PDB file of C-alpha atoms in Angstrom:
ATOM      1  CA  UNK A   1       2.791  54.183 -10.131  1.00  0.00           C
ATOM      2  CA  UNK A   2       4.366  50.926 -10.402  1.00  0.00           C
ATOM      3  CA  UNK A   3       2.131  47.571  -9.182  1.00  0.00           C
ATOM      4  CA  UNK A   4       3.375  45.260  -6.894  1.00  0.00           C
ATOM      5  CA  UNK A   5       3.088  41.732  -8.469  1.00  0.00           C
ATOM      6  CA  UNK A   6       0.730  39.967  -6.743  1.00  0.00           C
ATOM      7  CA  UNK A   7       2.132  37.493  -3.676  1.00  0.00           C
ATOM      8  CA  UNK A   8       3.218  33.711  -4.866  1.00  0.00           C
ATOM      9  CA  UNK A   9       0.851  31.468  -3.631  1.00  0.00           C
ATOM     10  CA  UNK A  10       2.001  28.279  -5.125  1.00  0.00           C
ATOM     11  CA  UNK A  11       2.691  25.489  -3.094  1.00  0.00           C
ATOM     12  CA  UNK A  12       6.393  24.083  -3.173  1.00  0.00           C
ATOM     13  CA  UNK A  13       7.152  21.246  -4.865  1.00  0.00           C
ATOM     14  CA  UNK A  14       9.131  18.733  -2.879  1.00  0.00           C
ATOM     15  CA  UNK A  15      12.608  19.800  -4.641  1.00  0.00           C
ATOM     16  CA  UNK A  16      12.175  23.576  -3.790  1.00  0.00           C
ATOM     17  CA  UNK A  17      10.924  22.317  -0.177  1.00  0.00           C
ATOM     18  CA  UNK A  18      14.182  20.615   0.067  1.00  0.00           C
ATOM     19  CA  UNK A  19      16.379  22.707  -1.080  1.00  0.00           C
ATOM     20  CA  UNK A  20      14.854  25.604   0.834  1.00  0.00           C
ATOM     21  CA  UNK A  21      15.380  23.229   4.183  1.00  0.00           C
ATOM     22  CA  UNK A  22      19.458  23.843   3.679  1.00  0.00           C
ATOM     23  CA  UNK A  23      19.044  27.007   4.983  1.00  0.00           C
ATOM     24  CA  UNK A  24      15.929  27.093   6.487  1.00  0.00           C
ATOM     25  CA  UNK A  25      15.154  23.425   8.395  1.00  0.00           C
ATOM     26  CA  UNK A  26      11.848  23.834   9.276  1.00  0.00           C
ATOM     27  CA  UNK A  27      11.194  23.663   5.346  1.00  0.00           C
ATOM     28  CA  UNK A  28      11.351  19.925   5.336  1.00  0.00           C
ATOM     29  CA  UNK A  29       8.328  19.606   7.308  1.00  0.00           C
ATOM     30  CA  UNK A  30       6.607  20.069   4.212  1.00  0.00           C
ATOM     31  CA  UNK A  31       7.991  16.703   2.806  1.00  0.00           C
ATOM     32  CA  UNK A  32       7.409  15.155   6.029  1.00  0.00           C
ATOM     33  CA  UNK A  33       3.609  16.453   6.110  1.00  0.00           C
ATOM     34  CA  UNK A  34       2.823  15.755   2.311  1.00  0.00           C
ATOM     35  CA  UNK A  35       4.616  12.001   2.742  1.00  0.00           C
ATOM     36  CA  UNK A  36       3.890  10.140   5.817  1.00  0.00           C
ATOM     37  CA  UNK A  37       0.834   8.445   5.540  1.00  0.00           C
ATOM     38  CA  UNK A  38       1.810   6.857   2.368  1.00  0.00           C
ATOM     39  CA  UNK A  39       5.475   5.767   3.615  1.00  0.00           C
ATOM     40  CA  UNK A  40       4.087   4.653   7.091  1.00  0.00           C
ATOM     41  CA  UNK A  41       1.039   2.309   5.193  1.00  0.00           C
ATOM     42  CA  UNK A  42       3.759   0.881   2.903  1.00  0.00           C
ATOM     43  CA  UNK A  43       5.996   0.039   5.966  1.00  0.00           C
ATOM     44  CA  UNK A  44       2.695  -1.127   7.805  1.00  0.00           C
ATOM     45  CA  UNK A  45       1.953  -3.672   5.276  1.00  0.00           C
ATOM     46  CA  UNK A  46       5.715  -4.353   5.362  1.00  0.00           C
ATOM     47  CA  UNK A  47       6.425  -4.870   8.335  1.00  0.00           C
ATOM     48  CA  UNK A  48       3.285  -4.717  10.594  1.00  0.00           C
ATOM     49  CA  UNK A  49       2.312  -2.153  12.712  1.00  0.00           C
ATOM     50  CA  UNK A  50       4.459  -3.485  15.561  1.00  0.00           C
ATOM     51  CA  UNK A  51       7.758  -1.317  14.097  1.00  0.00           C
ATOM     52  CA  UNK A  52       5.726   1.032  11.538  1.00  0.00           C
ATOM     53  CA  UNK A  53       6.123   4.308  13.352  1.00  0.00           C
ATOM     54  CA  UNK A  54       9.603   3.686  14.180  1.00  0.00           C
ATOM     55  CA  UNK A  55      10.618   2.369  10.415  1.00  0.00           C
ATOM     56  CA  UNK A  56       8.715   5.647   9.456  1.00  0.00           C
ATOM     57  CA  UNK A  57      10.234   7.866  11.176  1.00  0.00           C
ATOM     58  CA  UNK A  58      13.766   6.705  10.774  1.00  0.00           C
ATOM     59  CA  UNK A  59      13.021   6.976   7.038  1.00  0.00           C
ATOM     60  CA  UNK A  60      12.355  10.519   7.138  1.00  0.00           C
ATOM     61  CA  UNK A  61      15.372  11.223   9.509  1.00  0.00           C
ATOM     62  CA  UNK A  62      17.266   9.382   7.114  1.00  0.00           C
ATOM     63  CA  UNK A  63      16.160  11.283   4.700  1.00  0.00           C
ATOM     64  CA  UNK A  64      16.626  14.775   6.755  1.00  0.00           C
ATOM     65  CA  UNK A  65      20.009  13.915   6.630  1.00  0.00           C
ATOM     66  CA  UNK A  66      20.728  13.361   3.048  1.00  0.00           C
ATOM     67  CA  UNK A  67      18.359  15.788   1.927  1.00  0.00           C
ATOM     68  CA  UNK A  68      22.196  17.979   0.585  1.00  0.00           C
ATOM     69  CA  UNK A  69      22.441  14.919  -1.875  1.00  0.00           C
ATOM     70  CA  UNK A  70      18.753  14.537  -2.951  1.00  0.00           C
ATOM     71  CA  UNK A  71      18.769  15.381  -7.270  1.00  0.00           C
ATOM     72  CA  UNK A  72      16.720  19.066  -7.386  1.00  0.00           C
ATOM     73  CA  UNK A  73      15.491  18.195 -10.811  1.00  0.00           C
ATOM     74  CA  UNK A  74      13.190  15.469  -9.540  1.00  0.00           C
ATOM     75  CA  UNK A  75      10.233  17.744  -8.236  1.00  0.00           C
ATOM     76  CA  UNK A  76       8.381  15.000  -6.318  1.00  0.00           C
ATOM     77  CA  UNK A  77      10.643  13.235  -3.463  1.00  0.00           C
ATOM     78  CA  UNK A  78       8.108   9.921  -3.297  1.00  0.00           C
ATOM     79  CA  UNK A  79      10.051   7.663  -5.249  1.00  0.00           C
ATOM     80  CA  UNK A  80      13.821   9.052  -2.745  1.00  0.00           C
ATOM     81  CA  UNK A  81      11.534   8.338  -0.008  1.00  0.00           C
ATOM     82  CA  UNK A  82      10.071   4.734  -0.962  1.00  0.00           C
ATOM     83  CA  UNK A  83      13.987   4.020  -1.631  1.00  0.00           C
ATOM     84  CA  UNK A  84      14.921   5.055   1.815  1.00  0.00           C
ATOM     85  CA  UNK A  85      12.051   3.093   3.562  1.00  0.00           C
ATOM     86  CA  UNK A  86      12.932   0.251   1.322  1.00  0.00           C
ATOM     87  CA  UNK A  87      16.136   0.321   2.624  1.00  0.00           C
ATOM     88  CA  UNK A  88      15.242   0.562   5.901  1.00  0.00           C
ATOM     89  CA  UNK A  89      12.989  -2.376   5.471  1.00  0.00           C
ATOM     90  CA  UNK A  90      15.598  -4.353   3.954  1.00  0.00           C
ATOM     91  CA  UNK A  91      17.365  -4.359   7.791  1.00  0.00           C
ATOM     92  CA  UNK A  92      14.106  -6.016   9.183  1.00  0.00           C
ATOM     93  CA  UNK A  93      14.229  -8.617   6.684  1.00  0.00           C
ATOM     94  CA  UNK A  94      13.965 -11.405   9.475  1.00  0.00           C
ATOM     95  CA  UNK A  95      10.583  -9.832  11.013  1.00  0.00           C
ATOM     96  CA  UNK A  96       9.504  -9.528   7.249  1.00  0.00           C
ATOM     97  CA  UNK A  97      10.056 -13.094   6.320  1.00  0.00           C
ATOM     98  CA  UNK A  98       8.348 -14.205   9.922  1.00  0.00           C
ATOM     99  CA  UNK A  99       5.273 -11.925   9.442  1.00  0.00           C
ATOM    100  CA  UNK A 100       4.768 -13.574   5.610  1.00  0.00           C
ATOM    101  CA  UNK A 101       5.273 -16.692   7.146  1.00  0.00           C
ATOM    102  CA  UNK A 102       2.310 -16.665   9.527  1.00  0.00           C
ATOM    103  CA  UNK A 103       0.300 -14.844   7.147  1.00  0.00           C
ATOM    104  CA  UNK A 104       0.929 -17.875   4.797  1.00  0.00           C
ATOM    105  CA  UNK A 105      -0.740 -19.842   7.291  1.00  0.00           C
ATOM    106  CA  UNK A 106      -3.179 -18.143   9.104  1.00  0.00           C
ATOM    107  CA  UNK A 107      -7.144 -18.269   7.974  1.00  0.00           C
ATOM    108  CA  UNK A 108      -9.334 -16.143   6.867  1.00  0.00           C
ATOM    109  CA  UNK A 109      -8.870 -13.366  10.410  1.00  0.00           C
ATOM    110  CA  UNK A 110      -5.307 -13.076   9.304  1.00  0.00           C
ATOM    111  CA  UNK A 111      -6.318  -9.001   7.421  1.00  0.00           C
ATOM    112  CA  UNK A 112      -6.049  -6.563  10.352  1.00  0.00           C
ATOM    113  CA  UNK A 113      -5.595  -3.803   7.638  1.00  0.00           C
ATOM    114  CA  UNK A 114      -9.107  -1.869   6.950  1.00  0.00           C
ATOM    115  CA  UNK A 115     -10.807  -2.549   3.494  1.00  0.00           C
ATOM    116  CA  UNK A 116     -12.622   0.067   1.285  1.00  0.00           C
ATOM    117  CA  UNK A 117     -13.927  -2.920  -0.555  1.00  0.00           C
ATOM    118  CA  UNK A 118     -17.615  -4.274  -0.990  1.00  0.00           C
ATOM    119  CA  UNK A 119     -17.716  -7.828   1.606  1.00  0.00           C
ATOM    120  CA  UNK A 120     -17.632  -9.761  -1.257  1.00  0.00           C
ATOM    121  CA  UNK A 121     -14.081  -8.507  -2.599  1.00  0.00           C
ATOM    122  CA  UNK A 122     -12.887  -8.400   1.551  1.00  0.00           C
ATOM    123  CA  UNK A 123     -13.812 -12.103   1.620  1.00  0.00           C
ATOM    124  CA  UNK A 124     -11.789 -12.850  -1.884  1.00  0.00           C
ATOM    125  CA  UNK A 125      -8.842 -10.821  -0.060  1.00  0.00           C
ATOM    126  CA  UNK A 126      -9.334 -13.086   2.892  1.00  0.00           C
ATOM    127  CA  UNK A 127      -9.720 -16.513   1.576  1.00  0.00           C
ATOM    128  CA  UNK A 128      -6.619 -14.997  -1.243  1.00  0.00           C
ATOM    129  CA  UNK A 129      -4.190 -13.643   1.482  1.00  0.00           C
ATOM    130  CA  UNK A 130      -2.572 -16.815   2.869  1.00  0.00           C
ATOM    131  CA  UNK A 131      -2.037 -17.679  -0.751  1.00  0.00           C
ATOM    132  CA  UNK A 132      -0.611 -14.267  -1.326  1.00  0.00           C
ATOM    133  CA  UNK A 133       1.683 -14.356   1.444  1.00  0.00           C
ATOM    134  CA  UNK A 134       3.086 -17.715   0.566  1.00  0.00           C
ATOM    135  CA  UNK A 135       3.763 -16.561  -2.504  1.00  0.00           C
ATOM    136  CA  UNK A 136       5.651 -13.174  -1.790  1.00  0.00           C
ATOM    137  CA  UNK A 137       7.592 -15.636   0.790  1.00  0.00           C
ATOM    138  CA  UNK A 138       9.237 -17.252  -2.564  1.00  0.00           C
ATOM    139  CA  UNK A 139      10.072 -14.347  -4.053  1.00  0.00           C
ATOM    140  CA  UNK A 140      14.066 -12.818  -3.339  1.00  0.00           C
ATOM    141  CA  UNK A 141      14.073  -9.828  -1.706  1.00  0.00           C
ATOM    142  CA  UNK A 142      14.852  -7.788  -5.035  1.00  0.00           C
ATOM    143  CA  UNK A 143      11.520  -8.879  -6.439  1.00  0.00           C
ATOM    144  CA  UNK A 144       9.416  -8.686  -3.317  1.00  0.00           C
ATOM    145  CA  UNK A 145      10.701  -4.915  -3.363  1.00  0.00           C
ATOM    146  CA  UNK A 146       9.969  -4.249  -6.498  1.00  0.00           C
ATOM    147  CA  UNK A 147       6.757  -5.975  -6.781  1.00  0.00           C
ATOM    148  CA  UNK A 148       5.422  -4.089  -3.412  1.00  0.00           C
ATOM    149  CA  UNK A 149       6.619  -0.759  -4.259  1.00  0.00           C
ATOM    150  CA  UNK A 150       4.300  -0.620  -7.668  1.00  0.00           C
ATOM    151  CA  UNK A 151       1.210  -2.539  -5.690  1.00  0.00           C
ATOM    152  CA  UNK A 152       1.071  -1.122  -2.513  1.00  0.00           C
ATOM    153  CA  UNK A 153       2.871   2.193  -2.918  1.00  0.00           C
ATOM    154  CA  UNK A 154       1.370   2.713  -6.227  1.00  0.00           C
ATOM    155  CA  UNK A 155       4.686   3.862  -7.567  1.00  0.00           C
ATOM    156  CA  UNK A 156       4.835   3.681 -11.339  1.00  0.00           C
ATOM    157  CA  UNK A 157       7.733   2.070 -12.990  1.00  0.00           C
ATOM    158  CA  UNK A 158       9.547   4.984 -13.769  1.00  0.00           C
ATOM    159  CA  UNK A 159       9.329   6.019  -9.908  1.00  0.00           C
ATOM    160  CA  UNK A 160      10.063   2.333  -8.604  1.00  0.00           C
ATOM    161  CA  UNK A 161      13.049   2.788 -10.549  1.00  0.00           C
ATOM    162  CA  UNK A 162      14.208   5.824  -8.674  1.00  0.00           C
ATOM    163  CA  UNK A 163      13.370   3.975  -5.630  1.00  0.00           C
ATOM    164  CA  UNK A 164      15.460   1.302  -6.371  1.00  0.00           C
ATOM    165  CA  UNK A 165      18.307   3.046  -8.386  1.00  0.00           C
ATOM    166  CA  UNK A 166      17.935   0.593 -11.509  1.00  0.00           C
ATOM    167  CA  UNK A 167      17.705   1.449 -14.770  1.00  0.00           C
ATOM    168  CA  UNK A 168      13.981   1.262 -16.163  1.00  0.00           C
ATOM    169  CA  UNK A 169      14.672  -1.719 -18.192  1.00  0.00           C
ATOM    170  CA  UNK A 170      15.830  -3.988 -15.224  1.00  0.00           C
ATOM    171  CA  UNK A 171      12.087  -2.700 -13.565  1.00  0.00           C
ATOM    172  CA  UNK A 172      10.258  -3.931 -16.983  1.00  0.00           C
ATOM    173  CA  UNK A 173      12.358  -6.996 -16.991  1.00  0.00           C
ATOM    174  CA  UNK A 174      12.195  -7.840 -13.279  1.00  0.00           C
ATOM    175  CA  UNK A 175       8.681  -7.205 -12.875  1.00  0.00           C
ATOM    176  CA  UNK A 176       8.268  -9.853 -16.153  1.00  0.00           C
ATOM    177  CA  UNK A 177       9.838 -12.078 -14.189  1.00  0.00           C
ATOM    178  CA  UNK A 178       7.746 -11.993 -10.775  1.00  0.00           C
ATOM    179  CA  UNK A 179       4.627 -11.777 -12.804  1.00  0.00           C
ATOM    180  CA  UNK A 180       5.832 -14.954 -14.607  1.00  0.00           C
ATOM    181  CA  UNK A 181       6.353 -16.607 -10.780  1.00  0.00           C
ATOM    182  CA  UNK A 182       3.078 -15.488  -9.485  1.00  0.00           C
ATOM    183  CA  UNK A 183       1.196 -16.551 -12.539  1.00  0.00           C
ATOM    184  CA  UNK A 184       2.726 -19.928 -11.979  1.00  0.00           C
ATOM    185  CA  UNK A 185       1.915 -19.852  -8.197  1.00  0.00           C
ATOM    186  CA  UNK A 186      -1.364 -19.232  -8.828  1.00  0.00           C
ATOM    187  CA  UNK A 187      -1.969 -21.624 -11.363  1.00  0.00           C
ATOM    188  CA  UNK A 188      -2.323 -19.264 -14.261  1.00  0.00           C
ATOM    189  CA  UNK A 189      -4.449 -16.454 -12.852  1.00  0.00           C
ATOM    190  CA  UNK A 190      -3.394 -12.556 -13.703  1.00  0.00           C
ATOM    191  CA  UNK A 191      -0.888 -11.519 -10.992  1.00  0.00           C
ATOM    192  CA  UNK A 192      -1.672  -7.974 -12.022  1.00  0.00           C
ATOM    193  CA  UNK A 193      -4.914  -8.778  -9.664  1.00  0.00           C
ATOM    194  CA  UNK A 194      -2.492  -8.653  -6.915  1.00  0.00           C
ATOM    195  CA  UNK A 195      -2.977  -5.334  -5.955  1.00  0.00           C
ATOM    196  CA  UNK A 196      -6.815  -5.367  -5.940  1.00  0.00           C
ATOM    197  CA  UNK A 197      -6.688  -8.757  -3.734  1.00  0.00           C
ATOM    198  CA  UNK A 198      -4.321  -8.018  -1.205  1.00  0.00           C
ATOM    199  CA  UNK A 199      -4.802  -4.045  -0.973  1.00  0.00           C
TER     200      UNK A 199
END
């Protein structure tokens, strides 16, 4: 008597989810369910919450879309998604720039973002913010999207590269560079803090 093999209860990676979805559309929920709350928090911080849900959502009807063209040997779609909401952001540049602006300027109430921090790193993210924001202001667009995608999407540098469709070199190189501008702007002090002060 011959035994059925037991039922596949792995979970999909994002490839198979995606290419299952060309037949089967209601398979790219899964990408849509494992990926929001990371793309809408990076577009939050972006852009503010004013255009978040709408920036969001465009990114994953954008990437509904062109989900025929998305590379099946990359099993986790993050890094196609960041790109896409990257892009996206890139057409807001204007309420961008505005929103860095008045962050650059406001006090210490500026943060509307919730902290996981002790109050004594919220206040260093407080008092550092306006100084942060200033700074990003300076950067061009290329960096700021760089720099953003590795501290507040926690991409790596490998995945920022996907993002951004750039070779891994111009990431290392790039990234030199910004860290080299911050460091200045902040009179010597370890930009790599960035992420833990402005998170």
């Amino acid at each position: 008597m011959e035994k059925t093999p037991p039922p596949d209860t792995r979970e999909a990676t994002d490839s198979e989810a995606i290419a299952e979805s060309a037949t089967e559309p209601e398979r790219f929920s899964l990408i849509f369910d494992r990926h929001w709350d990371a793309i809408h928090r990076y577009v939050v911080r972006r852009l503010g919450p004013e255009v978040a849900e709408d920036v969001s959502a465009e990114t994953f009807v954008v990437a509904f879309r062109a989900r025929a063209r998305y590379d099946l040997t990359r099993p986790d779609a993050r890094p196609w998604l960041f790109g896409i909401a990257t892009n996206l952001i890139g057409e807001h540049r204007r309420v961008e720039r505005r929103r860095q602006s008045a962050l650059a300027r406001a006090d210490a109430e500026w943060m509307t973002l919730p902290f996981d921090e002790s109050s004594d790193a919220r206040v260093t993210a407080q008092r550092l913010g306006p100084r942060i924001a200033s700074a990003l202001t300076r950067l061009s667009a290329a960096e700021r999207d760089l720099l953003l995608l590795i501290a507040w999407a926690d991409l790596t540098y490998d995945e920022a590269a996907q993002a951004l469709e750039l070779p891994l070199g111009t990431v290392r190189s790039r990234l030199h560079r910004v860290r080299g501008k911050l460091r200045r702007a902040f009179g010597g002090t370890d930009p790599s803090r960035l992420q833990e002060e402005f998170a």
